[in-house]
PDB file of C-alpha atoms and ligand atoms in Angstrom:
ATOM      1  CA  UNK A 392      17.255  13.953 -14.937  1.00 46.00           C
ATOM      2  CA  UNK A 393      15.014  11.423 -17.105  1.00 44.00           C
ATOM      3  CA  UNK A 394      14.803   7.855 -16.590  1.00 48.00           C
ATOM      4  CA  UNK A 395      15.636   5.566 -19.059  1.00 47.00           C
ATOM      5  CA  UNK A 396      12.902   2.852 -19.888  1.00 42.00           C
ATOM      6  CA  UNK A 397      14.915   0.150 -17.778  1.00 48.00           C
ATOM      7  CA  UNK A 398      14.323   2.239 -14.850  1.00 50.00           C
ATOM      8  CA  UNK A 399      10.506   2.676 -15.417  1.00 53.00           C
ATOM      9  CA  UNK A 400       9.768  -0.771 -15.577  1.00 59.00           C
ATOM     10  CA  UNK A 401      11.870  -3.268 -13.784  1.00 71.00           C
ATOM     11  CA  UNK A 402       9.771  -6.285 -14.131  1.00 63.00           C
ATOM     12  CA  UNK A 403       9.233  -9.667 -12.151  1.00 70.00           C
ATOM     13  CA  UNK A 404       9.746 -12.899 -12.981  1.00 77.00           C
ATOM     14  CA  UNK A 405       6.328 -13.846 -11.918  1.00 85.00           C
ATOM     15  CA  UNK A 406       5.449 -17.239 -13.214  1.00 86.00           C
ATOM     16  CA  UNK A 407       1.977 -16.257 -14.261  1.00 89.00           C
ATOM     17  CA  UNK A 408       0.894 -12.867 -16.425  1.00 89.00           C
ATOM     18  CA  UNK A 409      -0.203 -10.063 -13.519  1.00 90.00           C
ATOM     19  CA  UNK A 410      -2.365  -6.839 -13.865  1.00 92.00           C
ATOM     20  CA  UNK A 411       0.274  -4.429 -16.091  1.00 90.00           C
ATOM     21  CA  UNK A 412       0.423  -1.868 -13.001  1.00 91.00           C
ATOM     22  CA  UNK A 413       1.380  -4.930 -10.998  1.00 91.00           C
ATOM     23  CA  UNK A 414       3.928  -6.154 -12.955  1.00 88.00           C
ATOM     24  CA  UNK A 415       5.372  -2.799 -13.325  1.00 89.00           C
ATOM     25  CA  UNK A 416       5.533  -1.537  -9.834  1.00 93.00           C
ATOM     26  CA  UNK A 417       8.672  -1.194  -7.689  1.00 95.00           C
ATOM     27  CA  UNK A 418       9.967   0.911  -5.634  1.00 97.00           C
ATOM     28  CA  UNK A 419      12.452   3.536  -6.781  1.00 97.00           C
ATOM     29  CA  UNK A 420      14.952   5.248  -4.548  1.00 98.00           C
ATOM     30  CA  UNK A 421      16.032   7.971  -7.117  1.00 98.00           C
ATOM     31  CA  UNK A 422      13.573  10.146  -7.760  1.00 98.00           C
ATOM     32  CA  UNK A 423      13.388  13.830 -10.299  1.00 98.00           C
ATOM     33  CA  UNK A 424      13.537  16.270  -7.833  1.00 98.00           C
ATOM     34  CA  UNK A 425      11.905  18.815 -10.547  1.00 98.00           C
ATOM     35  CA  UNK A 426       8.842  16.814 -11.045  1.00 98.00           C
ATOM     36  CA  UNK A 427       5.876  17.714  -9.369  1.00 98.00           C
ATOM     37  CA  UNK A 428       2.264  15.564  -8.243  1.00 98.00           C
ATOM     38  CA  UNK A 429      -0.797  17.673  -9.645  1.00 98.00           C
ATOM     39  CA  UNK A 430      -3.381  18.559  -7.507  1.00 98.00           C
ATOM     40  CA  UNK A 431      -5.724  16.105  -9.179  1.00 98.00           C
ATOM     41  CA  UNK A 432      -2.625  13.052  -8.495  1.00 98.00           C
ATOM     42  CA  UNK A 433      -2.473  13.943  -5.004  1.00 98.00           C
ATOM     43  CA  UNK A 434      -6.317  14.004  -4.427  1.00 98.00           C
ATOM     44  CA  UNK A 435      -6.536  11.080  -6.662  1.00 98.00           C
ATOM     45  CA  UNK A 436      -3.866   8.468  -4.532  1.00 98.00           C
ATOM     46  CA  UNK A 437      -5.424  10.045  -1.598  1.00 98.00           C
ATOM     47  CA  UNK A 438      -8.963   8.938  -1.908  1.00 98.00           C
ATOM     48  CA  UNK A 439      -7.631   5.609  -3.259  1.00 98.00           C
ATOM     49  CA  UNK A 440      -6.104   5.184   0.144  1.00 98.00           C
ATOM     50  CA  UNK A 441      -9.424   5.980   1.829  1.00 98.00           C
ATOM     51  CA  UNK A 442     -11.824   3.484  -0.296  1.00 98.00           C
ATOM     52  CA  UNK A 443      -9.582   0.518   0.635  1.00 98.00           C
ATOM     53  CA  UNK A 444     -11.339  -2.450   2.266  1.00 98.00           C
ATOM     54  CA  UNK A 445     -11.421  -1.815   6.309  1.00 98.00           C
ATOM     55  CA  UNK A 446     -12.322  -4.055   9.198  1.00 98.00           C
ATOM     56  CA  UNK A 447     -15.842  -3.641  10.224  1.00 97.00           C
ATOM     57  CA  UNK A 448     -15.124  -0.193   8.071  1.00 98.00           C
ATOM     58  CA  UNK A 449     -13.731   1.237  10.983  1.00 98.00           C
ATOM     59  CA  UNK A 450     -10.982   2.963   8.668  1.00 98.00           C
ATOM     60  CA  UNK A 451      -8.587   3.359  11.467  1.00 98.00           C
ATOM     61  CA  UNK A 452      -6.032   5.294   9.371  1.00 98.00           C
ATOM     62  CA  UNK A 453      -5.291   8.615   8.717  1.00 98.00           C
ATOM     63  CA  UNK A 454      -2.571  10.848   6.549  1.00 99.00           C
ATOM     64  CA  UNK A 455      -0.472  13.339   6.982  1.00 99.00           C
ATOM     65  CA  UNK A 456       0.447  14.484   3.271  1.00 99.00           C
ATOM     66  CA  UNK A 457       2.801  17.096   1.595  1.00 98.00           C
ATOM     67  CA  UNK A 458       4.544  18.016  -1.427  1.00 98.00           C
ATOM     68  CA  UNK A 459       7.855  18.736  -1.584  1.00 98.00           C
ATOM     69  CA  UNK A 460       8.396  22.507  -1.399  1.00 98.00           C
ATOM     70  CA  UNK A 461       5.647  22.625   1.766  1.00 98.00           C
ATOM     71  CA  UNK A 462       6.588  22.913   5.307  1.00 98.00           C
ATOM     72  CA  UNK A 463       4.617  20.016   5.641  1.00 98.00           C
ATOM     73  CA  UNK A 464       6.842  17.828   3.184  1.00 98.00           C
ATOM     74  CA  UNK A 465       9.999  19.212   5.457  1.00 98.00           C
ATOM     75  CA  UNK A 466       9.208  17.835   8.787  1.00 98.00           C
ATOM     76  CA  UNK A 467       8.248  15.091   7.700  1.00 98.00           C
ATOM     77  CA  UNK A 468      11.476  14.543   5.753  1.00 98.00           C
ATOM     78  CA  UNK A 469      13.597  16.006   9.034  1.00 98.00           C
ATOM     79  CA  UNK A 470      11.719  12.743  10.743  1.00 98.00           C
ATOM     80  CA  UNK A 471      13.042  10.279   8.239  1.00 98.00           C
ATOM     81  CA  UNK A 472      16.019   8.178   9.231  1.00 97.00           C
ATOM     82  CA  UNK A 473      19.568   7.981   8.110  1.00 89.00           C
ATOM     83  CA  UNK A 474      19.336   6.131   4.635  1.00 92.00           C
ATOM     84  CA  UNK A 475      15.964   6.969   3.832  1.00 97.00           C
ATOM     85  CA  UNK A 476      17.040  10.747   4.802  1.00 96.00           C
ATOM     86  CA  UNK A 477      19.506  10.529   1.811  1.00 96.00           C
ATOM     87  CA  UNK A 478      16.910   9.875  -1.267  1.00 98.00           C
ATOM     88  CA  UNK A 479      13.598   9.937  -0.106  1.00 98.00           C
ATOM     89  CA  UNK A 480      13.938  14.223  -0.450  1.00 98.00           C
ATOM     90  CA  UNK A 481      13.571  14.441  -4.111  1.00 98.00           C
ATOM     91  CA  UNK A 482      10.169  12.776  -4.026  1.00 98.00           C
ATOM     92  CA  UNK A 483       7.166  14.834  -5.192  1.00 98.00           C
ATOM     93  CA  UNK A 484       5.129  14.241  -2.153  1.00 99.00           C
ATOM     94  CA  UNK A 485       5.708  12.459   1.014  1.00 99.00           C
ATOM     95  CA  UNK A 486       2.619  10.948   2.935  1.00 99.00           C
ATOM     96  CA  UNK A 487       2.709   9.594   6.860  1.00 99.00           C
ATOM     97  CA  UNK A 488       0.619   6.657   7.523  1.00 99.00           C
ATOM     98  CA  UNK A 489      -1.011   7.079  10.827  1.00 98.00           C
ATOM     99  CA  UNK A 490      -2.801   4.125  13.020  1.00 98.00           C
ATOM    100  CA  UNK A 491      -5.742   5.280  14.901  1.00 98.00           C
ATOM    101  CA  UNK A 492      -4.595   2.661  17.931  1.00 98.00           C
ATOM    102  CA  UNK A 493      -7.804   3.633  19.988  1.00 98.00           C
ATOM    103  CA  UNK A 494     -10.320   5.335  19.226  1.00 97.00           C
ATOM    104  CA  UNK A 495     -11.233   8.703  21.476  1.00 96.00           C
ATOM    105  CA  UNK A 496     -13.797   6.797  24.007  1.00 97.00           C
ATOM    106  CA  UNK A 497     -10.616   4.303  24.336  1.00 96.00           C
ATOM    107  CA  UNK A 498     -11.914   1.352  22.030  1.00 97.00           C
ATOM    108  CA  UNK A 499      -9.231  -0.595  20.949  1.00 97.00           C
ATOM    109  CA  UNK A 500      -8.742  -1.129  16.604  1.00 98.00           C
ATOM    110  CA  UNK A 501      -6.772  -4.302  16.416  1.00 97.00           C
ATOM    111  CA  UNK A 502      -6.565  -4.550  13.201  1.00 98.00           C
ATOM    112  CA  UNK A 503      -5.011  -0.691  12.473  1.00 98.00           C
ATOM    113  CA  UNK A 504      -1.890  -1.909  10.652  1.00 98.00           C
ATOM    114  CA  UNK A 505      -3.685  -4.544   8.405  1.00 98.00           C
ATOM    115  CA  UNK A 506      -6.059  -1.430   7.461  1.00 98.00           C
ATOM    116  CA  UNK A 507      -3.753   0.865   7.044  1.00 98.00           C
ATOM    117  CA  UNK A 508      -1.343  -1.717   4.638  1.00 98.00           C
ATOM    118  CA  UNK A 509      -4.198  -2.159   2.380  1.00 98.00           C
ATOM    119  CA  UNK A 510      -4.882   1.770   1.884  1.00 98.00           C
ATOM    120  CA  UNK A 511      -1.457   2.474   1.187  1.00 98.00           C
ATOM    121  CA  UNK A 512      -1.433  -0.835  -1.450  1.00 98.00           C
ATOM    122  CA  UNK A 513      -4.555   0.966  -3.180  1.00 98.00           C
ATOM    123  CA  UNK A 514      -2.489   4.064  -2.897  1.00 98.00           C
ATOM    124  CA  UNK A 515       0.681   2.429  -4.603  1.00 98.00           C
ATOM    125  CA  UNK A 516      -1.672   1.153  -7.209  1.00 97.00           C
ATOM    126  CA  UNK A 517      -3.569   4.703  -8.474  1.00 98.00           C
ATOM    127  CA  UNK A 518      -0.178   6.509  -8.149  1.00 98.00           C
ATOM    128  CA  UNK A 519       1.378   3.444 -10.936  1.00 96.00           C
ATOM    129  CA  UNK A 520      -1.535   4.437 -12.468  1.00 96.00           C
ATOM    130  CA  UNK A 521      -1.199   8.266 -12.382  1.00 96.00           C
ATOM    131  CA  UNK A 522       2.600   7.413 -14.063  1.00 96.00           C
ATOM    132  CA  UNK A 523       4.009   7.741 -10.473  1.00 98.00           C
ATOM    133  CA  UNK A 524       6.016   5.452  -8.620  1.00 97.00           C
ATOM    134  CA  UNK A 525       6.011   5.005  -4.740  1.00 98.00           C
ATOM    135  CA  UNK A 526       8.299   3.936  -1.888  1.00 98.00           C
ATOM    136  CA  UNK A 527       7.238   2.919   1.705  1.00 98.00           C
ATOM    137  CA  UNK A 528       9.542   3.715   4.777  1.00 98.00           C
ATOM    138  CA  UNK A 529       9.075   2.328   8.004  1.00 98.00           C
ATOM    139  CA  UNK A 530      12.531   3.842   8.967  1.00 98.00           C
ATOM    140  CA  UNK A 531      11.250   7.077  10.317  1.00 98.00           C
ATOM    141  CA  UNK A 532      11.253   8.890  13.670  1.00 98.00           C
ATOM    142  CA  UNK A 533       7.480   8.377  15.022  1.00 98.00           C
ATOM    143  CA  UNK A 534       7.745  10.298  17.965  1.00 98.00           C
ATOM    144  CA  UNK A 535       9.520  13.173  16.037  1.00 98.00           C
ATOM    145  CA  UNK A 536       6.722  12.781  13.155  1.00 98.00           C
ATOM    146  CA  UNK A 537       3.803  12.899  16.401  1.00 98.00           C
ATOM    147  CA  UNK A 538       5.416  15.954  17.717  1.00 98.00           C
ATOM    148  CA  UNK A 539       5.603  17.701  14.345  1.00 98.00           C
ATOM    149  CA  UNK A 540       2.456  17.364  13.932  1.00 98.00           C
ATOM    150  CA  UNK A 541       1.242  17.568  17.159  1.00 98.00           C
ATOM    151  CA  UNK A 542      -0.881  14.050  16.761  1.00 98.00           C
ATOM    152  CA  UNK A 543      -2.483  12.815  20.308  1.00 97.00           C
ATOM    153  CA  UNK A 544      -1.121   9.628  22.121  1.00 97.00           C
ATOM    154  CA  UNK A 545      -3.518   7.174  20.324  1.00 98.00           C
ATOM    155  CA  UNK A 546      -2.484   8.340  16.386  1.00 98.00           C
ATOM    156  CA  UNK A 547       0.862   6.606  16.123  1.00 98.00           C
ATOM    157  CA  UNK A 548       2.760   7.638  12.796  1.00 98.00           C
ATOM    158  CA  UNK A 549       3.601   4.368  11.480  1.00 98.00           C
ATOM    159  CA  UNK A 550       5.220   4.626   8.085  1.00 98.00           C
ATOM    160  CA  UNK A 551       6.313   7.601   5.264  1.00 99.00           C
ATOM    161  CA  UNK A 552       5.505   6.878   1.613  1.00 99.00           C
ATOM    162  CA  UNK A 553       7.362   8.619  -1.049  1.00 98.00           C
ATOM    163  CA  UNK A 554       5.487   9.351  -3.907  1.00 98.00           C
ATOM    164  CA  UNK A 555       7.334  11.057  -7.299  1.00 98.00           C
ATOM    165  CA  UNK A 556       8.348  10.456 -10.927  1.00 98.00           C
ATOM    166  CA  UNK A 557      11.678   7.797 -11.469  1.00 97.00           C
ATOM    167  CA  UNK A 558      14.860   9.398 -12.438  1.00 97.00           C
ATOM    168  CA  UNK A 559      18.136   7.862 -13.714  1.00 96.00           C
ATOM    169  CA  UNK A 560      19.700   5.903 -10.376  1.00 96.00           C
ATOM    170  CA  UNK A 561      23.446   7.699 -11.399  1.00 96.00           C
ATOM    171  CA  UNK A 562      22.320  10.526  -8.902  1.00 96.00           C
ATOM    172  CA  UNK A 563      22.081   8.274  -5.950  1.00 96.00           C
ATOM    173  CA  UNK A 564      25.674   6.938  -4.070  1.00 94.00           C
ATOM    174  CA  UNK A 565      27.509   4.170  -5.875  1.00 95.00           C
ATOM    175  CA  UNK A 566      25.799   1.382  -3.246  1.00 94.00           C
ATOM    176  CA  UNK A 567      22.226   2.778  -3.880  1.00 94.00           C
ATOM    177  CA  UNK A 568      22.488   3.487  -7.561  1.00 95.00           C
ATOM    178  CA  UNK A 569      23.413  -0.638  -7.682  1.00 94.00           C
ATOM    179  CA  UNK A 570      20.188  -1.578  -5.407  1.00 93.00           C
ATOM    180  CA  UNK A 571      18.392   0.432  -7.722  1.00 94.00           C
ATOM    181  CA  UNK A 572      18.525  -2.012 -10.538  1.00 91.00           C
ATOM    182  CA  UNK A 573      19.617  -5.206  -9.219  1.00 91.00           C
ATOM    183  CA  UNK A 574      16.904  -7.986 -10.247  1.00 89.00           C
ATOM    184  CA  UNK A 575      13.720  -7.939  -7.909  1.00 91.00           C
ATOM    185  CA  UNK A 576      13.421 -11.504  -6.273  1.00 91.00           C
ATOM    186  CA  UNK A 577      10.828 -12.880  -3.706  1.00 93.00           C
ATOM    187  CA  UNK A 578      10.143 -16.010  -1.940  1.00 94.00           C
ATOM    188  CA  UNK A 579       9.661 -18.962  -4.242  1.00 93.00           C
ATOM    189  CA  UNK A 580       5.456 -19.398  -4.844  1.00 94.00           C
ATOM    190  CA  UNK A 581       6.104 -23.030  -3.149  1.00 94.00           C
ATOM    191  CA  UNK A 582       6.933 -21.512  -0.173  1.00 96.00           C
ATOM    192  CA  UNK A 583       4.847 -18.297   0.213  1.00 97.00           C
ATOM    193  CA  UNK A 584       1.603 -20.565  -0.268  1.00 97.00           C
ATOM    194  CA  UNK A 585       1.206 -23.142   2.196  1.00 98.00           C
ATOM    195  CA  UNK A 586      -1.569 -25.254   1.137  1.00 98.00           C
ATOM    196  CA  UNK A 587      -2.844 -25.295  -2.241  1.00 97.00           C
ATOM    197  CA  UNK A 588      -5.230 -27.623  -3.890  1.00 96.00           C
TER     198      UNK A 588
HETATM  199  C1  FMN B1561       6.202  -1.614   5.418  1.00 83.49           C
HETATM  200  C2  FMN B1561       7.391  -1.350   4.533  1.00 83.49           C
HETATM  201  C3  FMN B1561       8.496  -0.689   5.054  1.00 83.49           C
HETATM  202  C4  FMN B1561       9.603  -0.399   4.248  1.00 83.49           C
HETATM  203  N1  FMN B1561      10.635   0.339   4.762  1.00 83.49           N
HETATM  204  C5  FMN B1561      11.632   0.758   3.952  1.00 83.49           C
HETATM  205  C6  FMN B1561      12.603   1.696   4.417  1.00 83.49           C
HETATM  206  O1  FMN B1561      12.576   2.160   5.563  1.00 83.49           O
HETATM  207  N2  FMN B1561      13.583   2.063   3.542  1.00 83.49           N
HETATM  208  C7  FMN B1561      13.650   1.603   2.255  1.00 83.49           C
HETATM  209  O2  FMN B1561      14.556   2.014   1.524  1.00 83.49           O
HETATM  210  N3  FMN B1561      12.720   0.736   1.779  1.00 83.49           N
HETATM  211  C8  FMN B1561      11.704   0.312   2.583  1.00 83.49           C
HETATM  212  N4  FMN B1561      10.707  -0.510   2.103  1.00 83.49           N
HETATM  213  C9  FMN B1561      10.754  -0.950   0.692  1.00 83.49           C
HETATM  214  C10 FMN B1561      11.113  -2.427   0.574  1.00 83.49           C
HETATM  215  O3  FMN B1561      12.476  -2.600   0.852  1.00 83.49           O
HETATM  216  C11 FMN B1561      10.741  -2.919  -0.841  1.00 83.49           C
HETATM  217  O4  FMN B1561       9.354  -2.823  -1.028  1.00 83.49           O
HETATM  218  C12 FMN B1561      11.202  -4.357  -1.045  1.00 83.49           C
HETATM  219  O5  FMN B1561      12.604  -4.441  -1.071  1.00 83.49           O
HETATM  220  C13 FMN B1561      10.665  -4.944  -2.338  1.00 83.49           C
HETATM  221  O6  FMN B1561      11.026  -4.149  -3.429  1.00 83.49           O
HETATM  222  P1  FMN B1561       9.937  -3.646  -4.488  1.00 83.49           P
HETATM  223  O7  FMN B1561       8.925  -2.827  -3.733  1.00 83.49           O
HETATM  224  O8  FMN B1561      10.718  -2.832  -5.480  1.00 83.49           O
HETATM  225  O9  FMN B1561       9.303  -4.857  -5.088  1.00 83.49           O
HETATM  226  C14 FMN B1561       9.611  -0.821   2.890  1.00 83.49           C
HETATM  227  C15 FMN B1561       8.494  -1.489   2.366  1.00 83.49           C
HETATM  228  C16 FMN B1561       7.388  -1.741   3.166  1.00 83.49           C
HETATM  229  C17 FMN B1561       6.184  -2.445   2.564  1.00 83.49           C
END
């Protein structure tokens, strides 16, 4: 099922020109469930996710990662809840991003989920860049996801991304299909940035 160009690119209305891969990301529900990542795409978003900046480099996230077709890819997808459950299975790949909470001699790493947001941002970048597009869950089962994958106390699975190549939204339900190209808003810049000068 091929996406038509309005699907590729659903733009913003950003008052100032961004980078293109900016400008053109979103986040797709309806994915080609025929369309495979390469091996080079998959190592590629992966090692994006692991140069991103890191508190005192202490890089306190880690990845679970599969492609659709692996038994990997299926529990994760078993762990993903109820409307995620019915789209996010056509995707490519599907990637768990886990927080290192402590480390093993019990150190704490505050600032986990701020790491682990940027490597999955560099991620989302280099996959718009590989022609991919990417969604990010936080609807999933963690403790389901930890027992899959048999992850000690302190890893705590903390979101699924979706990572595949846009399809036409008529294959999602009637609701979903209409999300899928609805205009993209945000915050007005006024509001988002609190001092400026
Ligand atoms: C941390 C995080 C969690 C999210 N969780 C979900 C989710 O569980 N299900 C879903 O359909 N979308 C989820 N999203 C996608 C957002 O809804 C989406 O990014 C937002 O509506 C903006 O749309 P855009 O990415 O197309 O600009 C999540 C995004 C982020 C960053």
């Amino acid at each position: 099922m091929t996406a038509t160009t309005d699907t590729l690119s659903r733009s913003t209305d950003s008052s100032q020109p961004l980078v293109p891969l900016l400008e053109e990301r979103w986040s797709p529900r309806s994915y080609d469930e025929t369309a495979t990542i390469s091996d080079a795409q998959f190592d590629a978003v992966l090692e994006a996710a692991r140069w991103a900046a890191s508190a005192m480099n202490h890089q306190p996230r880690r990845f679970v990662a599969g492609r659709r077709g692996t038994e990997t890819f299926a529990k994760i997808n078993e762990n993903l809840l109820g409307f995620n459950a019915a789209w996010a299975f056509r995707a490519s790949a599907l990637v768990v991003g886990v927080l290192e909470t402590v480390t093993e001699d019990g150190e704490p790493r505050p600032f986990a989920q701020y790491d682990l947001g940027q490597s999955l941002a560099a991620l989302t970048v280099q996959a718009h860049a590989e022609g991919l597009h990417v969604h990010q869950m936080a609807g999933i089962d963690a403790e389901g996801l930890r027992a899959a994958f048999d992850l000690p106390e302190r890893f705590l699975p903390y979101t699924v991304t979706a990572i595949g190549t846009v399809a036409d939204p008529s294959q999602l339900d009637e609701k979903a299909a209409e999300r899928e190209v609805a205009p993209r808003t945000r915050l007005p810049l006024e509001e988002v940035v609190l001092v400026k000068e």
